[in-house]
């Protein structure tokens, strides 16, 4: 009966609950998308650049002996699925095309072990065209460099790096693949060659590496494994620049995560403004409802309903608006989440958000939306309860 | 009692110095021209509004001392209201409207329903119990309002121009109905009306003009008080002098407490 009294005219209820539903949906959606993008970016940084645990030292060069030790120790941890050495340097490239020789200098160049990379990273998937390197004379070059140099797969390129003792070493490569990853990784402007070739060119010993990437079966174990590796690999007394630094992904993405969290906080703030707008909408709709029912309120008061009874009646109204809004927003939100979970859509230049099917992400905005509806109905309900019956009955 | 509306700068004195007693089981008419303060008076008696001065005693209870909630309970249990229009909640059925005061008073659902059907039968509308209130005719709505006003067996029924929107045939049926119920249940009725047929059915009539009681007469019309229409009423000295002079003026000053015939 109370329901029929309040909701015979459905229009305003629909408006109010749609406002709640929309804010709940947006809050679910942005919450999930933005945390998803953050996780996606972190995954990408791990997959291509630093692994789940990164081992390095201040010198920037891990000795052959150390590299062997690292490789042995990491393999004994069951959570580790792979590990590989990498050397990063900067090199100059010379392309020989129809329009003469084109040069590109200071290209960041990765020396990698194609076999080990298969398990230790997803680096091979940066290749958007052609193939990943396999042999020592092969090179993968970023799409932007290739376009500028008017080169393509099959082109010959000359690379010059400065080895130890500052003698420039030059070597010819054949382009086998084009690298390009959307987002923040910068593979469209880098080069990838075989680590053995780079060692030779830089005059380094077999097994020497710039850093060592470890990949785990689950990214969330990174801190634990890093700790475990520290206990086994870091000798506490050595204090020179060859001492190993072992960092989980969290450390390597810390500044990114902090920046992104600030962005999320800002977006949440906008979300709160939206919630505030919805609350205002509910208040307005309920106030209209209350004033439209002035005579009825007067009548109910005349036949003996107490002020508290009027409050309950209109709070019930707010609660029902909240329930309808929360369910609608929740259903639409979960459809969107389930869809994005199974069919990831790439936002922001290629990073597909990692969308978890997490019911709490749904429930929080739903509960918040419902609470806001109930809270928003306090004032209109209170106003309704203050109507003086005699005056309310005179109202038209 | 008195009732002044509006802010102190431009007060509207809707009632001044009105005083009377209605006995249990009596059926009184309140008559007077439009804007004379009849509704104001009834609202005060029904605790829908509070007097600016004076006091109201119902069944020995000075209602001025009651809290809002206590007044609500008293309205619910002791007073039945019939208004001129918009008496019913249009979204509800006739039966639900009749049950409403009982539900507010948290009466047992089954008994309440039975009683509501009884009341609708009494007003001759049992067949319309399930009809939506908004689908009823004007006369039917007023009958439902009467049924509703009686659901909690109030000791006092207040009706503000209950037949104001009805044709004379419906009006007559309605007043006969109220008269019957009044006799049968020994409930007190106060009915605002300018319809002389209705006034004639009542035990007594209280006439209001310009917020004051003009005269009170028996149903047969023999007045024991009359109006002089004196314009100098607000002059305090004159009032004092006149007050001593006779009963007529005492009435006009609202100090008359008329005994029931
Ligand atoms: N809430 C109010 N505020 C201001 N003036 C009012 C109010 N209610 C009634 N009045 C004024 O008081 C006088 C008496 O009104 P009312 O009791 O409704 O008269 P009646 O019912 O006899 O027609 C009128 O002049 C009316 O305009
Ligand atoms: Mg009136």
XYZ file of C-alpha atoms and ligand atoms in Angstrom:
685
model
C 0.000 0.000 0.000
C 2.794 2.372 0.920
C 4.430 1.395 -2.336
C 1.296 2.182 -4.319
C 0.865 5.474 -2.500
C 4.399 6.533 -3.314
C 4.986 5.058 -6.725
C 1.754 5.348 -8.631
C 3.393 8.070 -10.666
C 6.534 6.272 -11.763
C 8.287 9.058 -13.682
C 10.179 10.687 -10.863
C 11.132 7.347 -9.326
C 12.593 6.287 -12.647
C 14.533 9.535 -12.968
C 15.930 9.296 -9.456
C 16.866 5.637 -9.672
C 18.436 6.142 -13.108
C 20.652 8.837 -11.642
C 21.717 6.392 -8.931
C 22.185 3.587 -11.462
C 24.284 5.766 -13.758
C 26.637 6.868 -11.007
C 26.960 3.338 -9.674
C 27.712 2.053 -13.153
C 30.268 4.777 -13.832
C 31.881 4.211 -10.496
C 32.127 0.458 -11.122
C 33.291 0.993 -14.665
C 35.970 3.597 -14.009
C 37.121 1.745 -10.889
C 37.586 -1.484 -12.803
C 38.963 0.085 -15.977
C 41.510 2.267 -14.277
C 42.823 -0.362 -11.910
C 42.741 -2.691 -14.922
C 44.836 -0.315 -17.002
C 47.273 0.084 -14.140
C 47.645 -3.678 -13.809
C 47.915 -3.924 -17.594
C 50.755 -1.414 -17.680
C 52.549 -3.112 -14.796
C 52.174 -6.453 -16.552
C 53.593 -4.943 -19.693
C 56.567 -3.436 -17.901
C 57.202 -6.840 -16.346
C 56.662 -8.747 -19.577
C 58.986 -6.657 -21.711
C 61.365 -4.700 -19.572
C 62.133 -5.761 -16.023
C 60.636 -9.202 -15.466
C 58.913 -10.030 -12.185
C 62.181 -9.808 -10.307
C 65.092 -7.832 -11.710
C 68.674 -8.552 -10.651
C 71.319 -5.930 -11.361
C 74.164 -4.044 -9.733
C 75.413 -0.485 -9.562
C 78.270 -1.219 -11.945
C 75.767 -2.196 -14.611
C 77.632 -5.389 -15.352
C 77.212 -8.748 -13.656
C 80.233 -11.021 -13.940
C 80.129 -14.379 -15.701
C 80.546 -16.209 -12.413
C 77.730 -14.264 -10.749
C 75.464 -14.767 -13.735
C 75.964 -18.538 -13.497
C 75.269 -18.461 -9.773
C 72.084 -16.439 -10.309
C 70.932 -18.789 -13.047
C 71.514 -21.828 -10.837
C 69.885 -20.425 -7.686
C 66.801 -19.014 -9.417
C 66.087 -22.340 -11.063
C 65.753 -24.047 -7.668
C 62.764 -21.899 -6.711
C 59.518 -23.608 -7.772
C 57.788 -20.295 -8.389
C 60.324 -19.320 -11.040
C 59.396 -20.219 -14.608
C 62.367 -18.684 -16.380
C 65.286 -16.288 -16.263
C 67.542 -14.581 -18.745
C 70.454 -12.188 -19.073
C 70.154 -8.914 -20.919
C 72.548 -6.187 -21.876
C 71.288 -2.731 -22.707
C 73.330 -0.146 -24.496
C 72.969 2.642 -26.966
C 74.067 2.259 -30.576
C 74.215 4.100 -33.897
C 72.507 2.614 -36.918
C 73.273 3.086 -40.614
C 70.779 2.094 -43.279
C 71.666 1.640 -46.931
C 68.623 2.460 -49.025
C 67.845 3.681 -52.506
C 68.159 7.283 -51.369
C 71.637 6.723 -50.010
C 72.785 6.181 -46.450
C 70.522 7.169 -43.579
C 71.789 7.275 -40.027
C 70.033 7.015 -36.710
C 72.089 7.580 -33.595
C 71.739 6.769 -29.922
C 69.252 3.974 -30.356
C 68.664 1.992 -27.196
C 69.616 -1.536 -27.996
C 68.839 -4.747 -26.156
C 71.094 -7.725 -26.320
C 68.961 -10.729 -25.485
C 69.121 -14.510 -25.512
C 66.263 -15.550 -27.833
C 66.035 -19.035 -26.378
C 65.923 -18.019 -22.725
C 63.637 -15.052 -23.445
C 60.922 -17.474 -24.519
C 60.365 -18.514 -20.916
C 61.653 -15.461 -19.100
C 59.591 -12.769 -20.827
C 57.156 -11.971 -23.592
C 59.712 -9.939 -25.467
C 59.202 -11.894 -28.693
C 55.638 -10.583 -28.817
C 56.867 -7.018 -29.334
C 57.362 -8.050 -32.951
C 54.415 -6.733 -34.905
C 55.685 -7.801 -38.291
C 58.271 -10.367 -39.363
C 59.995 -12.588 -36.786
C 61.924 -12.361 -33.555
C 65.715 -12.702 -33.728
C 67.124 -16.202 -33.760
C 70.640 -15.950 -35.124
C 73.565 -13.749 -34.228
C 73.391 -11.558 -37.316
C 69.692 -10.768 -37.016
C 68.114 -7.591 -35.703
C 64.597 -6.454 -34.761
C 64.084 -2.713 -35.193
C 61.381 -0.387 -33.934
C 58.730 0.628 -36.446
C 59.381 4.365 -36.096
C 63.095 3.987 -36.830
C 62.378 1.828 -39.848
C 59.868 4.288 -41.244
C 62.246 7.184 -40.819
C 65.104 5.235 -42.389
C 62.833 4.016 -45.199
C 63.983 0.486 -44.428
C 62.036 -2.740 -44.171
C 62.347 -6.404 -43.368
C 65.298 -7.820 -45.271
C 67.206 -4.510 -45.250
C 70.799 -4.519 -44.190
C 71.769 -2.300 -41.282
C 75.130 -1.409 -39.832
C 75.354 -1.036 -36.064
C 78.128 0.713 -34.209
C 78.624 0.397 -30.480
C 81.479 1.547 -28.372
C 83.153 -1.353 -26.709
C 85.335 -1.322 -23.612
C 88.278 0.983 -24.128
C 86.182 3.189 -26.386
C 87.007 1.509 -29.659
C 83.990 1.663 -31.915
C 82.908 -1.725 -33.173
C 80.718 -1.984 -36.239
C 78.762 -4.977 -37.479
C 76.199 -5.674 -40.203
C 72.778 -7.132 -39.447
C 69.762 -8.170 -41.416
C 66.354 -6.836 -40.304
C 64.087 -9.789 -39.515
C 61.310 -8.089 -37.567
C 59.595 -4.827 -36.716
C 58.891 -4.087 -33.065
C 55.991 -2.008 -31.907
C 54.061 -2.045 -28.674
C 51.448 0.475 -27.860
C 51.570 2.235 -24.557
C 54.615 3.216 -22.676
C 57.272 0.674 -23.624
C 59.063 2.504 -26.386
C 59.833 -0.558 -28.501
C 59.009 1.380 -31.630
C 62.272 3.267 -31.103
C 64.658 0.511 -30.038
C 66.648 -2.338 -31.481
C 67.008 -5.959 -30.357
C 69.959 -8.151 -31.244
C 71.489 -11.396 -29.976
C 73.234 -11.016 -26.603
C 76.251 -12.996 -27.850
C 76.791 -10.535 -30.684
C 76.479 -7.572 -28.357
C 78.963 -9.122 -25.907
C 81.444 -9.591 -28.742
C 80.966 -6.053 -29.952
C 81.311 -4.616 -26.447
C 84.246 -6.821 -25.782
C 82.577 -8.555 -22.847
C 83.221 -12.072 -21.604
C 80.860 -14.972 -22.285
C 78.142 -14.966 -19.648
C 78.585 -11.350 -18.585
C 75.286 -9.522 -18.382
C 73.864 -6.097 -17.656
C 70.916 -7.420 -15.759
C 69.076 -10.654 -15.130
C 65.293 -10.974 -15.468
C 63.342 -13.577 -13.511
C 59.811 -14.575 -14.455
C 57.420 -16.197 -11.998
C 54.312 -18.260 -12.437
C 52.411 -15.546 -10.561
C 53.317 -11.866 -10.505
C 51.914 -11.501 -7.003
C 54.774 -13.615 -5.566
C 57.422 -11.161 -6.763
C 58.208 -9.663 -3.360
C 58.415 -13.053 -1.704
C 60.727 -14.485 -4.364
C 62.883 -11.351 -4.360
C 63.345 -11.766 -0.620
C 64.130 -15.424 -1.079
C 66.741 -14.629 -3.741
C 68.315 -11.894 -1.614
C 68.886 -14.369 1.200
C 70.730 -16.669 -1.148
C 72.533 -14.339 -3.524
C 73.475 -11.209 -1.618
C 76.559 -11.490 0.531
C 76.088 -9.041 3.322
C 79.735 -7.992 3.758
C 80.536 -6.986 0.194
C 79.826 -3.321 -0.218
C 81.175 -2.379 -3.628
C 79.334 -1.604 -6.832
C 79.179 -5.243 -7.824
C 76.822 -6.105 -4.994
C 73.607 -7.496 -6.421
C 70.440 -5.519 -6.263
C 67.343 -7.697 -6.322
C 64.091 -5.874 -6.936
C 60.553 -7.156 -7.319
C 58.241 -5.610 -9.917
C 56.612 -3.447 -7.237
C 59.877 -1.569 -6.735
C 60.497 -1.163 -10.444
C 57.028 0.220 -11.125
C 56.750 2.232 -7.959
C 56.848 5.693 -9.481
C 54.448 4.701 -12.230
C 52.059 3.136 -9.728
C 52.176 6.183 -7.488
C 51.435 8.523 -10.383
C 48.665 6.296 -11.592
C 47.163 5.966 -8.121
C 47.012 9.743 -7.983
C 45.182 9.701 -11.296
C 42.752 7.097 -9.956
C 42.234 9.149 -6.814
C 41.450 12.148 -8.997
C 38.994 10.140 -11.053
C 37.381 8.835 -7.866
C 37.029 12.433 -6.790
C 35.126 13.120 -9.994
C 33.094 10.008 -9.171
C 32.265 11.468 -5.773
C 31.177 14.680 -7.438
C 28.935 12.517 -9.626
C 27.555 10.812 -6.523
C 26.944 14.243 -5.047
C 25.082 15.236 -8.188
C 22.989 12.080 -7.961
C 22.272 12.828 -4.313
C 21.161 16.319 -5.266
C 18.974 14.839 -8.005
C 17.342 12.479 -5.522
C 16.750 15.307 -3.096
C 15.132 17.415 -5.812
C 12.964 14.541 -7.065
C 11.897 13.623 -3.541
C 11.165 17.238 -2.659
C 8.946 17.431 -5.730
C 7.279 14.197 -4.702
C 6.770 15.499 -1.176
C 5.290 18.790 -2.327
C 3.078 16.953 -4.821
C 1.749 14.927 -1.938
C 1.255 17.805 0.459
C -2.505 17.311 0.748
C -2.116 13.558 1.176
C 0.498 14.122 3.866
C -1.926 16.509 5.604
C -4.664 13.919 5.379
C -2.451 11.149 6.741
C -1.418 13.408 9.608
C -5.082 14.263 10.239
C -6.060 10.628 10.520
C -3.296 10.040 12.999
C 0.013 9.123 11.377
C 2.888 10.445 13.474
C 5.732 12.555 12.183
C 7.967 9.500 12.440
C 5.531 7.600 10.238
C 5.825 10.213 7.490
C 9.619 10.045 7.782
C 9.551 6.253 7.469
C 7.267 6.502 4.452
C 9.518 8.843 2.509
C 12.736 7.200 3.658
C 11.270 3.979 2.322
C 10.821 5.851 -0.911
C 14.532 6.756 -0.943
C 15.499 3.206 -0.043
C 13.429 1.789 -2.902
C 14.979 4.280 -5.325
C 18.360 3.176 -3.978
C 17.605 -0.518 -4.407
C 16.311 -0.072 -7.958
C 19.294 2.141 -8.831
C 21.850 -0.155 -7.196
C 20.497 -3.261 -8.905
C 20.273 -1.581 -12.318
C 23.725 0.003 -12.016
C 25.171 -3.242 -10.645
C 23.715 -5.372 -13.432
C 24.860 -3.036 -16.209
C 28.258 -2.681 -14.505
C 28.755 -6.423 -14.183
C 27.773 -6.990 -17.806
C 30.463 -4.493 -18.803
C 33.029 -6.121 -16.517
C 32.310 -9.656 -17.674
C 32.510 -8.493 -21.277
C 35.860 -6.750 -20.740
C 37.166 -9.750 -18.836
C 36.543 -12.097 -21.739
C 37.007 -9.651 -24.612
C 39.630 -7.162 -23.463
C 39.331 -3.868 -25.287
C 42.545 -1.878 -25.633
C 42.387 1.650 -24.277
C 45.188 4.213 -24.256
C 47.102 3.087 -27.283
C 47.122 -0.614 -26.895
C 47.068 -1.532 -23.237
C 44.094 -3.765 -22.554
C 43.019 -3.395 -18.938
C 43.380 -6.482 -16.819
C 39.777 -6.823 -15.634
C 39.330 -9.157 -12.703
C 35.935 -10.673 -11.908
C 35.891 -9.263 -8.413
C 32.428 -8.991 -6.806
C 33.638 -6.532 -4.163
C 34.381 -4.042 -6.965
C 30.671 -4.252 -7.784
C 29.340 -4.273 -4.268
C 31.189 -1.228 -2.988
C 29.648 1.240 -5.454
C 26.253 -0.469 -5.105
C 26.271 -0.127 -1.328
C 27.556 3.417 -1.657
C 24.788 4.299 -4.130
C 22.120 2.772 -1.916
C 23.448 4.577 1.140
C 23.469 7.868 -0.730
C 19.852 7.333 -1.785
C 18.787 6.681 1.779
C 20.800 9.612 3.122
C 19.442 11.899 0.408
C 15.889 11.081 1.415
C 16.446 12.181 5.022
C 15.952 15.868 4.303
C 12.843 15.564 2.069
C 11.348 13.057 4.534
C 12.047 15.386 7.418
C 10.487 18.284 5.528
C 7.397 16.182 4.817
C 7.110 15.314 8.492
C 7.202 19.002 9.457
C 4.129 19.907 7.409
C 1.428 21.248 9.662
C -1.672 19.236 8.897
C -4.084 22.183 8.714
C -1.873 24.084 6.283
C -1.083 21.000 4.241
C -4.792 20.352 3.764
C -5.303 23.864 2.420
C -2.595 23.311 -0.219
C -3.430 22.862 -3.888
C -10.073 30.402 22.034
C -8.575 32.559 19.335
C -6.470 32.025 16.263
C -4.389 34.680 14.536
C -2.771 33.831 11.210
C 0.153 35.504 9.537
C 3.007 37.542 10.879
C 2.530 39.996 13.757
C 2.741 42.991 11.374
C -0.291 42.028 9.349
C -2.244 39.598 11.482
C -5.398 37.905 10.289
C -7.626 37.303 13.267
C -9.540 34.293 12.024
C -11.096 33.477 15.399
C -11.471 35.566 18.503
C -12.890 34.739 21.864
C -14.809 31.720 20.723
C -15.975 29.548 23.571
C -18.500 26.748 23.734
C -19.050 23.276 25.017
C -20.408 20.304 23.146
C -21.780 17.413 25.111
C -21.143 13.803 24.447
C -23.466 12.378 21.787
C -24.515 15.799 20.596
C -24.679 16.673 16.920
C -23.872 20.333 16.347
C -23.797 22.296 13.151
C -21.271 25.072 12.625
C -22.615 27.599 10.157
C -21.511 30.939 8.840
C -20.445 32.745 5.717
C -17.355 31.776 3.793
C -14.167 33.025 5.443
C -15.833 33.434 8.823
C -13.461 30.984 10.516
C -15.432 27.724 10.508
C -12.611 25.582 9.141
C -10.175 27.275 11.469
C -12.399 26.352 14.380
C -12.757 22.746 13.299
C -9.010 22.441 12.709
C -8.392 23.663 16.235
C -10.863 21.191 17.708
C -9.278 18.439 15.628
C -5.760 19.400 16.737
C -4.721 19.966 13.125
C -3.727 23.452 14.221
C -3.016 25.073 17.560
C -4.938 28.083 18.933
C -3.124 31.394 19.403
C -4.981 31.815 22.682
C -7.340 29.821 24.831
C -7.580 26.095 25.260
C -9.388 23.052 23.976
C -10.505 20.228 26.197
C -11.554 16.938 24.668
C -12.862 14.184 26.929
C -11.361 16.061 29.852
C -7.926 16.300 28.277
C -6.440 19.732 27.690
C -4.959 19.060 24.275
C -2.662 22.088 24.436
C -0.422 20.078 26.734
C -0.048 17.182 24.350
C 3.041 16.481 22.249
C 2.794 16.166 18.453
C 2.840 12.380 18.707
C 0.237 12.335 21.465
C -1.982 14.553 19.359
C -1.493 12.173 16.436
C -2.539 9.231 18.587
C -5.537 11.146 19.897
C -6.587 12.139 16.376
C -6.204 8.565 15.314
C -8.194 7.046 18.168
C -10.651 9.683 19.317
C -11.435 11.804 16.274
C -12.850 10.994 12.860
C -12.366 13.516 10.064
C -14.500 14.164 7.010
C -13.306 16.950 4.726
C -14.945 18.696 1.819
C -12.673 17.198 -0.806
C -9.512 15.179 -1.364
C -10.595 13.072 1.536
C -9.159 9.870 0.141
C -5.780 8.675 -1.024
C -6.573 8.220 -4.714
C -3.986 5.460 -5.272
C -5.676 3.165 -2.774
C -8.961 1.279 -2.965
C -12.075 2.325 -1.052
C -11.497 -0.473 1.452
C -7.843 0.429 1.961
C -8.818 4.041 2.564
C -11.294 2.950 5.212
C -8.681 0.713 6.836
C -5.999 3.412 6.875
C -6.637 4.887 10.366
C -6.789 1.348 11.733
C -3.485 0.485 10.094
C -1.917 3.642 11.451
C -3.178 2.540 14.875
C -1.615 -0.895 14.240
C -4.892 -2.752 14.489
C -5.068 -6.440 13.704
C -5.237 -6.924 9.944
C -8.030 -9.471 9.768
C -10.373 -7.823 12.281
C -9.647 -4.465 10.752
C -10.584 -5.676 7.309
C -13.813 -7.154 8.615
C -14.657 -3.958 10.427
C -13.827 -1.842 7.370
C -16.212 -3.938 5.272
C -18.849 -3.474 8.016
C -18.375 0.282 7.886
C -18.593 0.326 4.105
C -21.801 -1.713 4.388
C -23.173 0.821 6.867
C -22.641 3.617 4.353
C -24.072 1.408 1.616
C -20.893 0.925 -0.346
C -19.845 -2.672 0.305
C -19.980 -3.344 -3.420
C -17.331 -0.693 -4.105
C -14.815 -1.965 -1.544
C -12.295 -2.977 -4.167
C -12.753 0.041 -6.428
C -9.944 2.534 -6.682
C -10.771 5.656 -4.682
C -10.265 7.849 -7.739
C -12.934 5.934 -9.673
C -15.696 6.733 -7.174
C -18.301 9.436 -7.605
C -18.304 12.478 -5.321
C -21.102 11.096 -3.133
C -19.390 7.731 -2.906
C -16.099 9.339 -1.915
C -17.816 11.182 0.941
C -19.454 7.964 2.106
C -16.070 6.243 2.088
C -14.737 9.189 4.100
C -17.537 8.685 6.639
C -16.770 4.977 6.826
C -13.115 5.838 7.364
C -13.898 8.408 10.033
C -15.732 5.726 12.009
C -13.244 2.867 11.692
C -11.528 3.461 15.027
C -14.833 4.160 16.868
C -13.930 7.775 17.654
C -15.831 9.670 20.304
C -15.865 12.770 18.108
C -16.493 13.113 14.372
C -15.573 16.407 12.683
C -16.934 17.141 9.233
C -15.929 20.222 7.221
C -18.592 20.863 4.584
C -19.018 17.148 3.892
C -21.804 17.807 1.416
C -20.242 20.878 -0.163
C -19.601 19.085 -3.434
C -22.783 17.052 -3.556
C -26.200 17.622 -5.087
C -29.132 18.016 -2.753
C -30.281 14.410 -3.023
C -26.829 13.071 -2.123
C -26.490 15.693 0.599
C -29.693 14.640 2.206
C -28.769 10.952 2.120
C -25.418 11.759 3.653
C -26.785 13.857 6.496
C -29.423 11.240 7.257
C -26.682 8.676 7.384
C -24.638 10.759 9.790
C -27.655 11.429 11.954
C -28.405 7.693 12.128
C -24.825 6.840 13.028
C -24.793 9.584 15.630
C -27.929 8.222 17.278
C -26.887 4.598 17.019
C -23.293 4.936 18.260
C -23.852 7.912 20.563
C -20.879 9.669 19.001
C -20.438 13.427 19.040
C -20.645 15.134 15.650
C -19.589 18.640 14.664
C -20.559 19.445 11.107
C -19.686 22.588 9.179
C -22.364 23.425 6.650
C -24.352 26.301 5.263
C -27.053 23.958 4.008
C -30.151 24.734 6.085
C -31.421 21.171 5.623
C -28.332 19.888 7.343
C -28.443 22.549 9.991
C -32.036 21.595 10.670
C -31.072 17.966 11.311
C -28.615 18.921 14.034
C -29.346 19.311 17.719
C -27.881 22.772 17.760
C -26.190 25.289 15.536
C -23.196 27.494 16.289
C -23.137 30.486 13.983
C -19.830 32.121 13.247
C -19.327 35.529 11.725
C -16.001 37.350 11.422
C -14.344 34.876 13.716
C -16.844 35.160 16.503
C -19.854 33.223 17.602
C -22.896 35.081 16.389
C -25.562 33.185 18.202
C -26.309 29.671 19.141
C -29.750 28.289 18.698
C -31.644 25.106 19.111
C -32.605 23.113 16.088
C -36.062 24.613 16.268
C -34.551 28.038 15.799
C -35.436 29.621 19.132
C -32.406 31.713 19.864
C -31.241 32.355 23.348
C -28.522 34.641 22.191
C -28.492 37.129 19.381
C -26.044 39.304 17.606
C -26.036 43.042 17.919
C -23.384 43.606 15.299
C -21.786 46.253 17.505
C -18.798 47.807 15.753
C -17.137 49.070 18.906
C -16.299 45.593 20.147
C -12.594 46.164 19.954
C -12.728 49.133 22.186
C -11.676 47.725 25.490
C -13.558 50.112 27.725
C -16.772 49.603 25.828
C -16.230 45.884 26.066
C -15.809 46.015 29.783
C -18.962 48.049 30.178
C -20.972 45.910 27.857
C -19.681 42.750 29.440
C -21.451 43.557 32.652
C -24.622 44.531 30.906
C -26.013 41.371 29.539
C -25.739 37.849 28.392
C -25.929 38.814 24.722
C -22.676 40.629 24.904
C -21.099 37.910 26.958
C -21.881 35.648 24.093
C -20.321 38.017 21.642
C -17.211 38.195 23.760
C -17.077 34.458 23.566
C -17.472 33.943 27.265
C -20.742 32.145 27.083
C -20.693 28.553 27.990
C -24.003 27.360 26.791
C -25.520 24.390 28.448
C -27.070 21.737 26.348
C -30.848 21.870 26.147
N -3.305 29.229 7.053
C -3.861 30.436 6.948
N -3.077 31.529 6.820
C -3.601 32.767 6.718
N -4.912 33.018 6.750
C -5.763 31.975 6.858
C -5.261 30.624 6.959
N -6.329 29.808 7.077
C -7.420 30.601 7.030
N -7.082 31.884 6.902
C -7.977 33.044 6.874
O -8.782 32.974 8.030
C -10.096 33.305 7.733
C -11.015 32.142 8.087
O -10.765 31.074 7.213
P -11.550 29.687 7.290
O -11.491 29.203 8.678
O -11.013 28.791 6.257
O -13.024 30.133 6.923
P -14.294 29.245 6.513
O -13.965 27.827 6.687
O -15.359 29.720 7.450
O -14.601 29.622 5.116
C -10.120 33.649 6.270
O -9.993 35.050 6.148
C -8.947 32.967 5.713
O -8.447 33.641 4.589
Mg -13.892 26.259 5.302
